[in-house]
Short mmCIF file of C-alpha atoms in Angstrom, two decimals:
data_model
loop_
_atom_site.label_atom_id
_atom_site.label_comp_id
_atom_site.label_asym_id
_atom_site.label_seq_id
_atom_site.Cartn_x
_atom_site.Cartn_y
_atom_site.Cartn_z
CA MET A 9 -0.09 -0.37 -0.05
CA ARG A 10 2.91 2.45 0.80
CA LYS A 11 4.85 1.41 -2.13
CA MET A 12 1.56 1.64 -4.31
CA LEU A 13 0.76 5.25 -2.42
CA LYS A 14 4.71 6.51 -3.56
CA HIS A 15 4.48 5.66 -7.47
CA ASP A 16 0.83 7.33 -7.11
CA LEU A 17 2.06 10.33 -5.89
CA LYS A 18 5.02 10.42 -7.66
CA ALA A 19 3.06 10.38 -10.97
CA ILE A 20 1.36 13.89 -10.59
CA TRP A 21 4.38 15.28 -8.74
CA PRO A 22 6.07 16.31 -12.17
CA VAL A 23 2.89 18.28 -13.28
CA TRP A 24 2.13 19.69 -10.16
CA ARG A 25 5.91 20.76 -9.41
CA ILE A 26 5.98 23.21 -12.39
CA VAL A 27 1.83 24.35 -12.23
CA ALA A 28 1.52 25.28 -8.31
CA PRO A 29 4.49 27.71 -8.33
CA VAL A 30 3.35 29.06 -11.85
CA VAL A 31 -0.13 29.88 -10.22
CA PHE A 32 1.32 31.20 -7.17
CA VAL A 33 3.27 33.49 -9.32
CA LEU A 34 0.42 34.65 -11.53
CA SER A 35 -1.61 34.95 -8.19
CA ALA A 36 1.11 37.68 -6.97
CA LEU A 37 1.37 39.17 -10.09
CA ALA A 38 -2.72 39.85 -10.65
CA GLY A 39 -2.48 41.01 -7.58
CA ALA A 40 0.20 43.73 -7.90
CA MET A 41 -1.24 44.25 -11.46
CA VAL A 42 -4.25 45.30 -9.69
CA GLY A 43 -2.83 47.29 -7.19
CA LEU A 44 -0.85 49.19 -10.02
CA GLY A 45 -3.60 49.55 -11.83
CA TYR A 46 -5.40 51.37 -9.19
CA ALA A 47 -2.75 53.35 -8.48
CA GLU A 48 -2.40 54.36 -12.03
CA TYR A 49 -5.86 55.41 -12.19
CA LYS A 50 -5.44 57.35 -8.89
CA PHE A 51 -2.82 59.35 -9.56
CA PHE A 52 -1.43 59.36 -13.13
CA GLU A 53 -3.90 60.55 -15.08
CA PRO A 54 -4.24 60.43 -18.31
CA VAL A 55 -4.71 56.57 -18.01
CA ASN A 56 -2.15 54.46 -19.97
CA GLY A 57 -4.99 52.23 -21.54
CA LEU A 58 -2.19 49.65 -22.55
CA PHE A 59 -1.31 48.87 -18.78
CA MET A 60 -4.88 49.38 -17.32
CA LEU A 61 -6.03 46.62 -20.24
CA SER A 62 -3.48 44.02 -18.99
CA ALA A 63 -4.39 44.98 -15.40
CA TYR A 64 -7.69 44.30 -16.42
CA LEU A 65 -7.13 41.01 -18.23
CA ILE A 66 -5.14 39.64 -15.35
CA GLU A 67 -7.67 40.69 -12.71
CA SER A 68 -10.64 39.23 -14.66
CA TYR A 69 -8.87 35.94 -15.62
CA TRP A 70 -7.22 35.36 -12.33
CA PRO A 71 -9.89 33.49 -10.83
CA ILE A 72 -10.13 31.08 -13.81
CA ILE A 73 -6.60 29.94 -13.49
CA LEU A 74 -7.13 29.30 -9.97
CA SER A 75 -10.12 26.98 -11.46
CA ALA A 76 -7.76 25.69 -14.28
CA PHE A 77 -5.37 24.86 -12.07
CA SER A 78 -7.45 22.59 -9.73
CA MET A 79 -9.48 20.95 -12.97
CA LEU A 80 -5.62 19.97 -14.37
CA ILE A 81 -5.32 18.49 -10.96
CA THR A 82 -8.54 16.39 -10.79
CA VAL A 83 -8.41 15.48 -14.38
CA LEU A 84 -4.84 13.80 -14.02
CA ILE A 85 -6.34 11.88 -11.04
CA VAL A 86 -9.03 10.74 -12.87
CA VAL A 87 -6.79 9.80 -15.97
CA ARG A 88 -4.47 7.72 -13.43
CA TYR A 89 -7.03 6.11 -11.93
CA TYR A 90 -8.88 5.13 -15.23
CA LYS A 91 -5.56 4.17 -16.85
CA ASN A 92 -3.93 2.24 -13.84
CA PHE A 93 -7.28 0.40 -13.66
CA PHE A 94 -9.19 -0.18 -16.91
CA THR A 95 -6.77 0.28 -19.65
CA ASP A 96 -3.85 -2.33 -20.47
CA GLU A 97 -1.77 -0.90 -17.82
CA GLY A 98 -4.30 -2.93 -15.36
CA TYR A 99 -2.33 -6.02 -16.58
CA LEU A 100 0.51 -4.52 -14.49
CA THR A 101 -1.32 -2.88 -11.49
CA PHE A 102 -3.67 -6.39 -11.15
CA THR A 103 -1.00 -8.64 -11.18
CA LEU A 104 0.98 -7.02 -8.45
CA PRO A 105 1.09 -8.86 -5.06
CA VAL A 106 -1.34 -6.01 -3.78
CA SER A 107 -4.78 -6.81 -3.02
CA ARG A 108 -7.40 -5.05 -5.07
CA THR A 109 -8.80 -2.76 -1.77
CA SER A 110 -5.10 -1.52 -1.34
CA LEU A 111 -4.81 -0.46 -5.01
CA LEU A 112 -8.19 1.34 -4.76
CA ASN A 113 -7.56 2.70 -1.19
CA SER A 114 -4.02 3.78 -2.25
CA LYS A 115 -5.75 5.86 -5.47
CA ILE A 116 -8.06 7.38 -3.27
CA LEU A 117 -5.68 8.83 -0.46
CA MET A 118 -3.29 10.06 -3.99
CA ALA A 119 -6.05 11.87 -5.01
CA LEU A 120 -7.34 13.39 -1.66
CA ILE A 121 -3.39 14.40 -1.12
CA TRP A 122 -3.33 16.10 -4.17
CA LEU A 123 -6.43 17.80 -3.98
CA ALA A 124 -5.47 19.43 -0.45
CA ALA A 125 -2.23 20.26 -1.81
CA THR A 126 -3.90 22.09 -4.56
CA ALA A 127 -6.47 23.57 -2.24
CA ALA A 128 -3.20 25.03 -0.50
CA VAL A 129 -1.82 26.48 -3.32
CA CYS A 130 -5.08 27.86 -4.18
CA LEU A 131 -5.74 29.80 -0.49
CA LEU A 132 -2.01 30.64 -0.54
CA SER A 133 -2.36 32.44 -4.07
CA ASN A 134 -5.32 34.19 -2.57
CA PHE A 135 -3.22 35.75 0.08
CA ALA A 136 -0.52 36.12 -2.29
CA TYR A 137 -3.15 38.02 -4.48
CA SER A 138 -4.58 40.08 -1.61
CA PHE A 139 -0.68 40.79 0.14
CA MET A 140 0.31 42.39 -3.63
CA VAL A 141 -3.09 44.36 -3.92
CA GLU A 142 -2.63 45.82 -0.57
CA LEU A 143 1.21 46.65 -0.12
CA ILE A 144 0.90 48.41 -3.58
CA MET A 145 -2.64 49.76 -3.82
CA PRO A 146 -3.71 53.20 -2.54
CA GLU A 147 -4.80 53.24 1.14
CA ASP A 148 -8.46 54.64 0.31
CA ALA A 149 -9.18 52.58 -2.63
CA PHE A 150 -11.38 49.50 -2.13
CA SER A 151 -9.36 46.09 -1.20
CA PHE A 152 -10.03 42.58 -1.58
CA GLY A 153 -7.24 41.97 0.74
CA SER A 154 -8.50 44.43 3.26
CA LEU A 155 -12.56 43.15 3.08
CA THR A 156 -10.41 39.51 3.69
CA ALA A 157 -8.82 41.04 7.09
CA GLU A 158 -12.07 42.68 7.89
CA LEU A 159 -14.08 39.51 7.42
CA MET A 160 -11.38 37.28 9.50
CA GLU A 161 -11.37 40.12 12.28
CA GLU A 162 -15.36 40.04 12.38
CA ILE A 163 -15.15 36.01 12.34
CA ILE A 164 -12.80 35.96 15.44
CA ARG A 165 -14.47 38.80 17.28
CA SER A 166 -17.57 36.73 16.81
CA ILE A 167 -15.97 33.56 18.18
CA PHE A 168 -15.34 35.34 21.36
CA ALA A 169 -18.17 37.99 21.84
CA ALA A 170 -21.69 37.57 22.96
CA GLU A 171 -23.21 34.25 23.08
CA GLU A 172 -25.36 34.34 20.11
CA SER A 173 -22.73 35.18 17.87
CA LEU A 174 -21.07 32.44 18.61
CA HIS A 175 -23.64 30.76 15.90
CA ILE A 176 -21.23 32.31 13.04
CA ALA A 177 -18.39 30.11 14.50
CA PHE A 178 -20.15 27.34 14.39
CA PHE A 179 -21.78 27.98 10.84
CA LEU A 180 -18.60 28.11 9.74
CA ILE A 181 -17.26 24.79 10.95
CA GLU A 182 -20.27 23.43 9.59
CA LEU A 183 -19.48 24.35 6.38
CA LEU A 184 -15.89 23.93 6.28
CA PHE A 185 -17.52 19.75 7.95
CA MET A 186 -19.90 19.82 4.88
CA GLY A 187 -17.36 21.36 2.22
CA ILE A 188 -14.99 18.78 2.73
CA ALA A 189 -17.48 15.93 3.13
CA TRP A 190 -18.72 17.33 -0.37
CA THR A 191 -15.79 17.57 -2.17
CA VAL A 192 -14.24 13.92 -0.81
CA ALA A 193 -17.60 12.38 -1.33
CA SER A 194 -17.69 13.82 -5.17
CA LEU A 195 -13.95 12.22 -5.40
CA LEU A 196 -15.33 8.92 -4.23
CA LEU A 197 -18.53 8.92 -6.46
CA LEU A 198 -16.50 10.04 -9.27
CA PHE A 199 -14.27 6.85 -8.82
CA LEU A 200 -17.33 4.64 -8.08
CA CYS A 201 -19.11 5.88 -11.80
CA ILE A 202 -15.65 5.35 -13.89
CA THR A 203 -15.75 1.81 -12.24
CA ILE A 204 -19.63 1.15 -13.07
CA GLY A 205 -18.69 2.26 -16.46
CA ALA A 206 -15.68 -0.13 -16.72
CA VAL A 207 -17.73 -2.94 -15.61
CA ILE A 208 -21.05 -2.43 -17.55
CA VAL A 209 -19.49 -1.47 -21.28
CA LYS A 210 -16.10 -2.78 -23.04
CA ARG A 211 -15.79 0.63 -25.00
CA ALA A 212 -16.00 3.88 -23.97
CA LYS A 213 -16.02 3.09 -20.28
CA LEU A 214 -14.29 6.65 -19.43
CA VAL A 215 -17.08 8.32 -21.18
CA LEU A 216 -19.91 6.51 -19.85
CA GLY A 217 -18.55 6.65 -16.43
CA LEU A 218 -18.16 10.03 -16.44
CA GLY A 219 -21.74 10.47 -17.89
CA ILE A 220 -22.76 8.16 -14.74
CA TYR A 221 -21.06 10.75 -12.77
CA TYR A 222 -22.94 14.24 -14.36
CA GLY A 223 -26.41 12.18 -13.98
CA ALA A 224 -25.77 11.34 -10.53
CA ASN A 225 -24.72 14.58 -9.59
CA ALA A 226 -27.47 16.12 -11.14
CA VAL A 227 -30.10 13.96 -9.41
CA ILE A 228 -28.37 15.08 -5.75
CA VAL A 229 -28.49 18.70 -6.83
CA ILE A 230 -31.84 18.72 -7.65
CA THR A 231 -32.80 16.67 -4.44
CA ILE A 232 -31.25 19.80 -2.28
CA TYR A 233 -33.07 22.32 -4.17
CA ILE A 234 -36.52 20.09 -3.95
CA GLY A 235 -34.89 19.74 -0.17
CA ILE A 236 -34.40 23.98 0.21
CA ILE A 237 -37.98 24.55 -1.23
CA ILE A 238 -39.78 22.60 1.09
CA GLY A 239 -37.85 24.04 3.63
CA ILE A 240 -38.76 27.48 2.76
CA VAL A 241 -42.15 26.65 2.20
CA ALA A 242 -42.58 25.18 5.56
CA LEU A 243 -40.96 28.17 7.36
CA GLY A 244 -43.01 30.00 5.30
CA ALA A 245 -45.73 28.37 6.85
CA ALA A 246 -45.23 28.46 10.39
CA SER A 247 -46.65 31.85 11.38
CA GLU A 248 -44.86 32.33 15.02
CA ILE A 249 -41.57 31.17 14.25
CA SER A 250 -38.80 32.74 16.58
CA ASP A 251 -35.15 33.70 15.46
CA ALA A 252 -33.55 31.63 17.70
CA ALA A 253 -35.67 28.41 16.11
CA ILE A 254 -34.58 29.36 12.55
CA LEU A 255 -30.87 29.37 13.75
CA VAL A 256 -31.30 25.75 15.02
CA MET A 257 -32.58 24.62 11.69
CA LEU A 258 -30.20 26.07 9.74
CA HIS A 259 -27.45 24.21 12.36
CA VAL A 260 -29.51 21.44 11.79
CA ILE A 261 -29.90 21.38 7.66
CA PHE A 262 -26.02 22.38 7.67
CA SER A 263 -24.84 19.51 9.71
CA MET A 264 -26.94 17.00 8.36
CA SER A 265 -25.92 17.76 4.78
CA GLY A 266 -22.45 16.95 5.91
CA VAL A 267 -23.66 13.80 7.94
CA LEU A 268 -25.77 12.84 4.02
CA PHE A 269 -22.44 13.94 2.31
CA SER A 270 -20.28 11.70 4.26
CA ALA A 271 -22.89 9.11 4.18
CA LEU A 272 -22.93 9.24 0.49
CA GLY A 273 -19.05 9.04 0.45
CA VAL A 274 -18.83 6.09 2.53
CA GLY A 275 -21.36 4.26 0.57
CA ALA A 276 -19.84 5.04 -2.68
CA TYR A 277 -16.29 3.79 -1.72
CA LEU A 278 -17.79 0.41 0.04
CA LEU A 279 -19.86 -0.06 -3.70
CA ASN A 280 -16.63 0.75 -5.21
CA LYS A 281 -14.70 -1.63 -3.32
CA LYS A 282 -17.30 -4.11 -3.83
CA LEU A 283 -17.54 -3.79 -7.80
CA ILE A 284 -13.30 -3.48 -7.88
CA ASN A 285 -13.25 -7.07 -5.95
CA GLU A 286 -15.84 -8.88 -7.30
CA LYS A 287 -17.02 -7.94 -10.59
CA LEU A 288 -13.99 -6.01 -12.08
CA ASN A 289 -12.58 -8.43 -15.25
CA LEU A 290 -9.71 -6.95 -17.46
CA PRO A 291 -10.59 -8.09 -20.94
CA MET B 24 2.62 -30.92 -4.37
CA TYR B 25 1.20 -29.35 -7.50
CA VAL B 26 1.91 -25.61 -8.55
CA ILE B 27 -1.39 -25.10 -9.62
CA GLU B 28 -4.71 -26.71 -9.09
CA CYS B 29 -7.81 -26.29 -9.81
CA LYS B 30 -11.29 -27.75 -9.01
CA GLY B 31 -14.40 -27.17 -10.75
CA LEU B 32 -13.63 -23.87 -12.36
CA LYS B 33 -16.24 -21.63 -14.15
CA LYS B 34 -15.97 -18.37 -15.52
CA ARG B 35 -18.48 -17.06 -17.43
CA TYR B 36 -18.91 -13.57 -19.23
CA GLY B 37 -22.13 -12.27 -19.06
CA LYS B 38 -24.98 -14.15 -19.04
CA GLU B 39 -24.33 -16.27 -22.06
CA LYS B 40 -20.57 -16.86 -22.81
CA LEU B 41 -18.90 -19.69 -20.85
CA ALA B 42 -15.30 -19.21 -21.30
CA ILE B 43 -14.42 -22.15 -18.86
CA GLU B 44 -16.74 -24.78 -17.72
CA ASN B 45 -15.74 -26.88 -14.44
CA LEU B 46 -12.12 -27.44 -15.38
CA ASP B 47 -10.27 -29.46 -13.26
CA ILE B 48 -6.41 -29.36 -13.67
CA GLN B 49 -3.25 -30.20 -11.40
CA LEU B 50 0.48 -28.84 -12.89
CA GLU B 51 3.62 -30.25 -11.36
CA SER B 52 6.56 -28.11 -10.69
CA GLY B 53 9.74 -28.15 -13.00
CA ARG B 54 7.90 -28.71 -16.21
CA ILE B 55 7.77 -26.53 -19.04
CA ILE B 56 3.90 -27.21 -20.27
CA GLY B 57 2.27 -26.05 -23.42
CA LEU B 58 -1.16 -25.13 -23.30
CA LEU B 59 -2.78 -25.53 -26.63
CA GLY B 60 -5.98 -25.20 -28.13
CA PRO B 61 -7.84 -23.30 -30.49
CA ASN B 62 -8.94 -19.41 -30.52
CA GLY B 63 -11.50 -18.65 -27.46
CA CYS B 64 -11.07 -22.03 -25.89
CA GLY B 65 -10.57 -20.63 -22.54
CA LYS B 66 -6.35 -20.22 -22.60
CA THR B 67 -5.97 -16.98 -22.03
CA THR B 68 -8.83 -16.72 -19.63
CA PHE B 69 -7.42 -19.61 -17.20
CA MET B 70 -4.04 -17.73 -17.26
CA LYS B 71 -5.72 -14.18 -16.21
CA ILE B 72 -7.79 -16.20 -13.63
CA LEU B 73 -4.47 -17.49 -11.88
CA THR B 74 -3.42 -13.88 -11.86
CA GLY B 75 -6.02 -12.50 -10.73
CA LEU B 76 -7.25 -10.40 -13.62
CA LEU B 77 -10.15 -11.92 -13.94
CA VAL B 78 -12.88 -13.18 -11.22
CA PRO B 79 -13.86 -16.63 -11.53
CA THR B 80 -17.41 -17.47 -11.33
CA ALA B 81 -16.90 -20.80 -9.21
CA GLY B 82 -14.26 -22.87 -8.53
CA GLU B 83 -11.22 -23.57 -6.39
CA ILE B 84 -7.54 -22.48 -7.19
CA THR B 85 -4.63 -23.23 -5.21
CA VAL B 86 -1.02 -21.65 -6.34
CA CYS B 87 1.68 -23.54 -4.39
CA GLY B 88 -0.12 -24.89 -1.70
CA TYR B 89 -2.17 -21.39 -0.88
CA ARG B 90 -5.58 -20.23 -1.66
CA ARG B 91 -5.15 -17.81 -4.70
CA SER B 92 -4.82 -14.31 -3.71
CA GLU B 93 -2.91 -11.20 -3.87
CA ALA B 94 -0.49 -12.96 -2.15
CA THR B 95 0.11 -15.80 -4.59
CA ASN B 96 0.91 -13.33 -7.93
CA ASN B 97 4.50 -13.54 -5.46
CA PHE B 98 4.68 -16.94 -7.12
CA ILE B 99 3.84 -15.90 -10.57
CA SER B 100 5.50 -14.28 -13.20
CA TYR B 101 2.80 -13.28 -16.20
CA LEU B 102 3.49 -12.19 -19.38
CA PRO B 103 0.20 -11.30 -21.59
CA GLU B 104 -0.37 -11.01 -25.08
CA ARG B 105 -0.97 -7.54 -25.13
CA THR B 106 2.00 -4.98 -24.15
CA TYR B 107 1.02 -2.79 -20.50
CA ILE B 108 4.38 -0.99 -20.32
CA GLY B 109 4.35 2.91 -22.04
CA GLY B 110 4.81 6.23 -21.11
CA ARG B 111 7.16 8.73 -20.63
CA LYS B 112 9.24 6.25 -17.99
CA LYS B 113 12.59 4.94 -18.76
CA ILE B 114 13.66 1.36 -18.78
CA SER B 115 15.18 1.45 -15.90
CA ALA B 116 12.53 2.90 -14.02
CA MET B 117 10.37 0.01 -14.94
CA LEU B 118 12.98 -2.15 -13.40
CA ASP B 119 13.23 -0.45 -10.41
CA TYR B 120 9.64 -0.74 -10.11
CA PHE B 121 9.79 -4.75 -10.39
CA GLU B 122 12.40 -4.60 -7.86
CA GLU B 123 10.41 -2.60 -5.55
CA PHE B 124 7.62 -5.03 -5.75
CA TYR B 125 8.63 -8.57 -6.59
CA PRO B 126 11.14 -9.94 -3.69
CA ASP B 127 12.33 -11.90 -6.68
CA PHE B 128 13.20 -9.64 -9.08
CA ASP B 129 17.25 -10.08 -10.14
CA LYS B 130 18.04 -6.78 -11.56
CA VAL B 131 21.26 -7.53 -12.41
CA LYS B 132 19.91 -10.53 -14.72
CA ALA B 133 17.76 -7.86 -16.13
CA TYR B 134 20.56 -5.88 -17.11
CA LYS B 135 22.64 -8.69 -18.27
CA MET B 136 19.03 -9.44 -20.49
CA LEU B 137 18.97 -6.09 -21.74
CA GLU B 138 22.20 -5.94 -22.76
CA SER B 139 22.36 -8.84 -24.72
CA LEU B 140 19.11 -7.61 -26.30
CA ASN B 141 20.98 -3.75 -27.28
CA LEU B 142 18.39 -2.36 -25.44
CA ASP B 143 19.47 1.11 -23.73
CA PRO B 144 18.36 1.09 -20.30
CA ASP B 145 17.92 5.08 -20.43
CA SER B 146 15.78 4.82 -23.41
CA HIS B 147 11.70 5.99 -22.42
CA ILE B 148 9.46 3.06 -23.22
CA SER B 149 7.68 5.52 -25.45
CA SER B 150 10.41 5.86 -27.98
CA LEU B 151 10.59 1.85 -28.33
CA SER B 152 9.57 -0.13 -31.28
CA LYS B 153 6.37 -2.52 -30.35
CA GLY B 154 8.81 -5.39 -30.91
CA ASN B 155 11.26 -3.70 -28.48
CA ARG B 156 8.67 -2.95 -26.00
CA GLU B 157 7.79 -7.14 -26.29
CA LYS B 158 11.09 -7.67 -25.30
CA VAL B 159 10.99 -5.35 -22.03
CA GLN B 160 8.48 -7.16 -21.35
CA LEU B 161 9.73 -10.37 -21.38
CA ILE B 162 12.82 -9.52 -19.81
CA LEU B 163 10.91 -8.03 -16.72
CA VAL B 164 8.92 -11.44 -16.79
CA MET B 165 12.07 -13.47 -17.13
CA ALA B 166 13.99 -11.23 -14.89
CA ARG B 167 11.78 -12.95 -12.05
CA ASN B 168 13.14 -15.96 -9.99
CA ALA B 169 9.29 -17.11 -9.79
CA GLN B 170 7.87 -20.10 -9.10
CA ILE B 171 5.51 -20.09 -12.19
CA TYR B 172 5.78 -18.47 -15.26
CA LEU B 173 2.55 -17.98 -17.26
CA LEU B 174 3.35 -16.84 -20.97
CA ASP B 175 0.62 -15.86 -22.84
CA GLU B 176 1.11 -16.09 -27.04
CA PRO B 177 5.20 -14.96 -25.92
CA ILE B 178 6.32 -15.28 -29.75
CA ALA B 179 3.18 -13.87 -31.62
CA GLY B 180 3.60 -11.84 -33.81
CA VAL B 181 7.69 -11.69 -33.97
CA ASP B 182 9.89 -12.81 -36.96
CA PRO B 183 11.14 -16.50 -37.08
CA ALA B 184 14.90 -15.34 -35.62
CA ALA B 185 13.33 -13.33 -32.81
CA ARG B 186 11.02 -16.41 -31.84
CA GLU B 187 13.97 -18.41 -31.38
CA PHE B 188 16.12 -15.78 -29.33
CA ILE B 189 12.73 -15.12 -26.80
CA LEU B 190 12.43 -19.11 -26.41
CA ARG B 191 15.96 -19.38 -25.64
CA THR B 192 15.23 -16.41 -23.64
CA ILE B 193 12.97 -17.97 -21.60
CA VAL B 194 14.51 -21.55 -21.18
CA SER B 195 17.81 -20.05 -20.11
CA ASN B 196 16.60 -17.52 -17.46
CA LEU B 197 14.06 -20.29 -15.99
CA ASN B 198 14.18 -20.68 -12.00
CA PRO B 199 15.52 -24.07 -11.67
CA GLY B 200 12.44 -26.22 -10.85
CA ALA B 201 9.74 -23.44 -11.83
CA THR B 202 6.76 -24.50 -14.16
CA VAL B 203 6.19 -22.67 -17.52
CA LEU B 204 2.63 -22.77 -18.82
CA ILE B 205 2.86 -21.45 -22.47
CA SER B 206 0.07 -20.60 -24.28
CA THR B 207 0.80 -20.39 -28.31
CA HIS B 208 -0.66 -21.49 -31.62
CA LEU B 209 2.95 -21.55 -32.91
CA ILE B 210 3.47 -25.11 -31.94
CA GLN B 211 6.07 -25.78 -34.23
CA ASP B 212 8.46 -23.40 -32.83
CA VAL B 213 7.38 -24.07 -29.04
CA GLU B 214 7.78 -27.75 -29.14
CA PRO B 215 11.31 -28.06 -28.96
CA VAL B 216 11.18 -26.78 -25.36
CA LEU B 217 8.06 -28.40 -24.10
CA ASP B 218 7.94 -31.33 -21.42
CA GLU B 219 4.36 -31.24 -21.39
CA TYR B 220 1.03 -30.82 -23.55
CA ILE B 221 -2.29 -29.95 -22.73
CA PHE B 222 -5.10 -29.58 -25.65
CA VAL B 223 -7.99 -27.46 -24.77
CA ASN B 224 -10.69 -27.42 -26.37
CA TYR B 225 -14.17 -25.06 -26.14
CA GLY B 226 -15.22 -24.35 -22.67
CA GLY B 227 -11.70 -25.15 -21.38
CA LYS B 228 -12.48 -28.91 -21.70
CA ILE B 229 -8.74 -30.79 -21.42
CA ILE B 230 -9.03 -33.50 -24.15
CA GLY B 231 -5.53 -34.43 -24.26
CA ARG B 232 -2.64 -34.75 -22.37
CA GLY B 233 0.97 -35.89 -22.34
CA THR B 234 4.21 -35.27 -22.65
CA ALA B 235 6.04 -35.17 -26.03
CA SER B 236 8.58 -38.29 -25.88
CA GLU B 237 5.61 -40.10 -24.78
CA LEU B 238 3.63 -38.95 -28.05
CA MET B 239 6.23 -39.73 -30.11
CA GLU B 240 7.38 -43.25 -28.76
CA THR B 241 3.62 -44.10 -28.94
CA GLU B 242 2.19 -42.84 -31.82
CA GLY B 243 5.28 -41.70 -33.58
CA VAL B 244 3.92 -38.13 -34.34
CA SER B 245 5.16 -34.35 -32.99
CA ILE B 246 2.82 -32.84 -30.78
CA ASP B 247 2.06 -30.27 -33.44
CA THR B 248 0.58 -33.24 -35.72
CA LYS B 249 -1.57 -34.80 -32.89
CA PHE B 250 -2.96 -31.03 -32.70
CA ARG B 251 -3.88 -30.91 -36.53
CA GLU B 252 -5.52 -34.37 -36.00
CA VAL B 253 -7.03 -33.64 -32.84
CA PHE B 254 -8.55 -30.17 -33.78
CA ARG B 255 -9.44 -30.96 -37.74
CA TYR B 256 -11.94 -28.85 -38.97
CA ALA B 257 -14.86 -31.16 -40.38
#
C-alpha cells in the first residue's frame, strides 16, 4: 500500500511542481497588476490604456487560472485512476502482489493528498494576490485584501464575543465540514461511476463513467434544491417562529448535509470496493 | 505438491458465454507445459484467472499450496498477450518498479538481458518500437525468480529469428524447478522446449495431455501433428 501510494504520488508530482509555483507567481502578479492599475488610475492621469487593459485581463482571468489549476489536477487524478485500473496498464496493476482494496485505497489517498495540496496552493495564491493588492494599492481604495482581513477580524471577534455570535463560528465549522464531506464524496462518487462504466461496457468506459457521474450529480443537486424549497415553504407556513428556532434549524440542515455527504462518500467507497473486488474483469 | 491446482473452475462472461466450464487441472513443478487449443477455448481466461485479472464465477484455485489471492502473485510471473508498459518512463524505472514490488526480481539479470538485446536502460519506453517493448516486457517477466511463469502468446507477432531468441531467453533464464505454462498457436516453434502438452477445447475442456516423448514413442507423431489431428475442422 505504501509503495503504491509512493508511485501514485510521484505520478502527479512532475506536473504539480511546475504548475503550482506558476499559479502562485501569477496570483501575486495579478495582485500587483491590480494594485498598480488602481495606483495608475488614481495618480497618473491620463490613464495608460495598455497597462489598464493588462491589469484588467489578469484581474479578470485570475480566478479562471485558479479553477484551471484545480481542474487540471482533478483530470490528472481521474486519468491516473482510469488508466491504471481499466486500460492495458491494469495488466501490470492487478498482477502485483497487492490487494485490490489496497490499490483502490492508494488511489483515493493519492487523490485526497493532491486535492488538499492544490487547495492549499489556491489559498496561498489568494493571500499572495491580496497581499500584493494591499501592498501597492493606495490606502483609500477598495481592496479585496482589506475586505478579507476585516472579515477574518469579524469572525474572530464573533467567536469570542456575545453568546449569539457563537452561531457564526458554528456555521463556519459546519460549512467547513460540509465542504470537505462534499469534496471527498464527489471524488469517491466519481471513482465509483468510472468503475461502473468499466464494469458495464468494454468500449468508451470513461465516457460512460463520466456520464453516470454527471447524471448522479444532477440527481443530488435537484434533490438538494427540492429539500431547500420544501424547507422555505415550511418556514413560510409557520406563522410564529422565533429567530432562535430558525438558527437552530439552519444548524441542523448544515450539519445533516455534512453527515449525508459523508454517508454518500462511504456508500460510494464500499460499492466501488465491492465492484473492484468481485466484478472487475480485465478483458 | 502441485504448483497449480484447480477444482470445478468456471468462468462465465455475462449471462451467455461460458469461457471455462468445470475445469479440473493439476500442474506439477519443474515442467515446461504447452497449453494448446483453438482460439477462444479459454487458455487466456485460465491464465488471467490465475493472476487475478479475472474473477472466476466458481471453483477453487490453489497456487503453490495457497488459495489464490494477491499474495500468490508473488509466485507467478505473467507475460500477457498485450503490452502494458508505456508512457514516458525509462526502462530503468520499470526495472526499479519491479524490484520494489517483487522480492524475487533479479535486477542484475535484467540488465544483462537488456545488454544482450542491445536495449539501452535509459531509453524512454514511449520511444521504443512495439517489438522492443515486448522484449522489455519479456525481460521484466523472465528476470524474476518465480515459481510459475505464465506466458500468453510470447512469440506471436515476431519474426522467426526473434522467436528463437525469445524461446532461448525463456529457457535459459528459468528459475530451476519453476513451472512454465506457455499458451500459443505456434506449436512447431515451441515444441522443442516443451516437456508436456495440454490440449484444451472450447469451454476449457481438457481433451488430451501427455509428454512430447510419450507421444513420439506411442504414436510416432509430434505435438504439432497431433494437434492438427485432434482439432481438424470438419
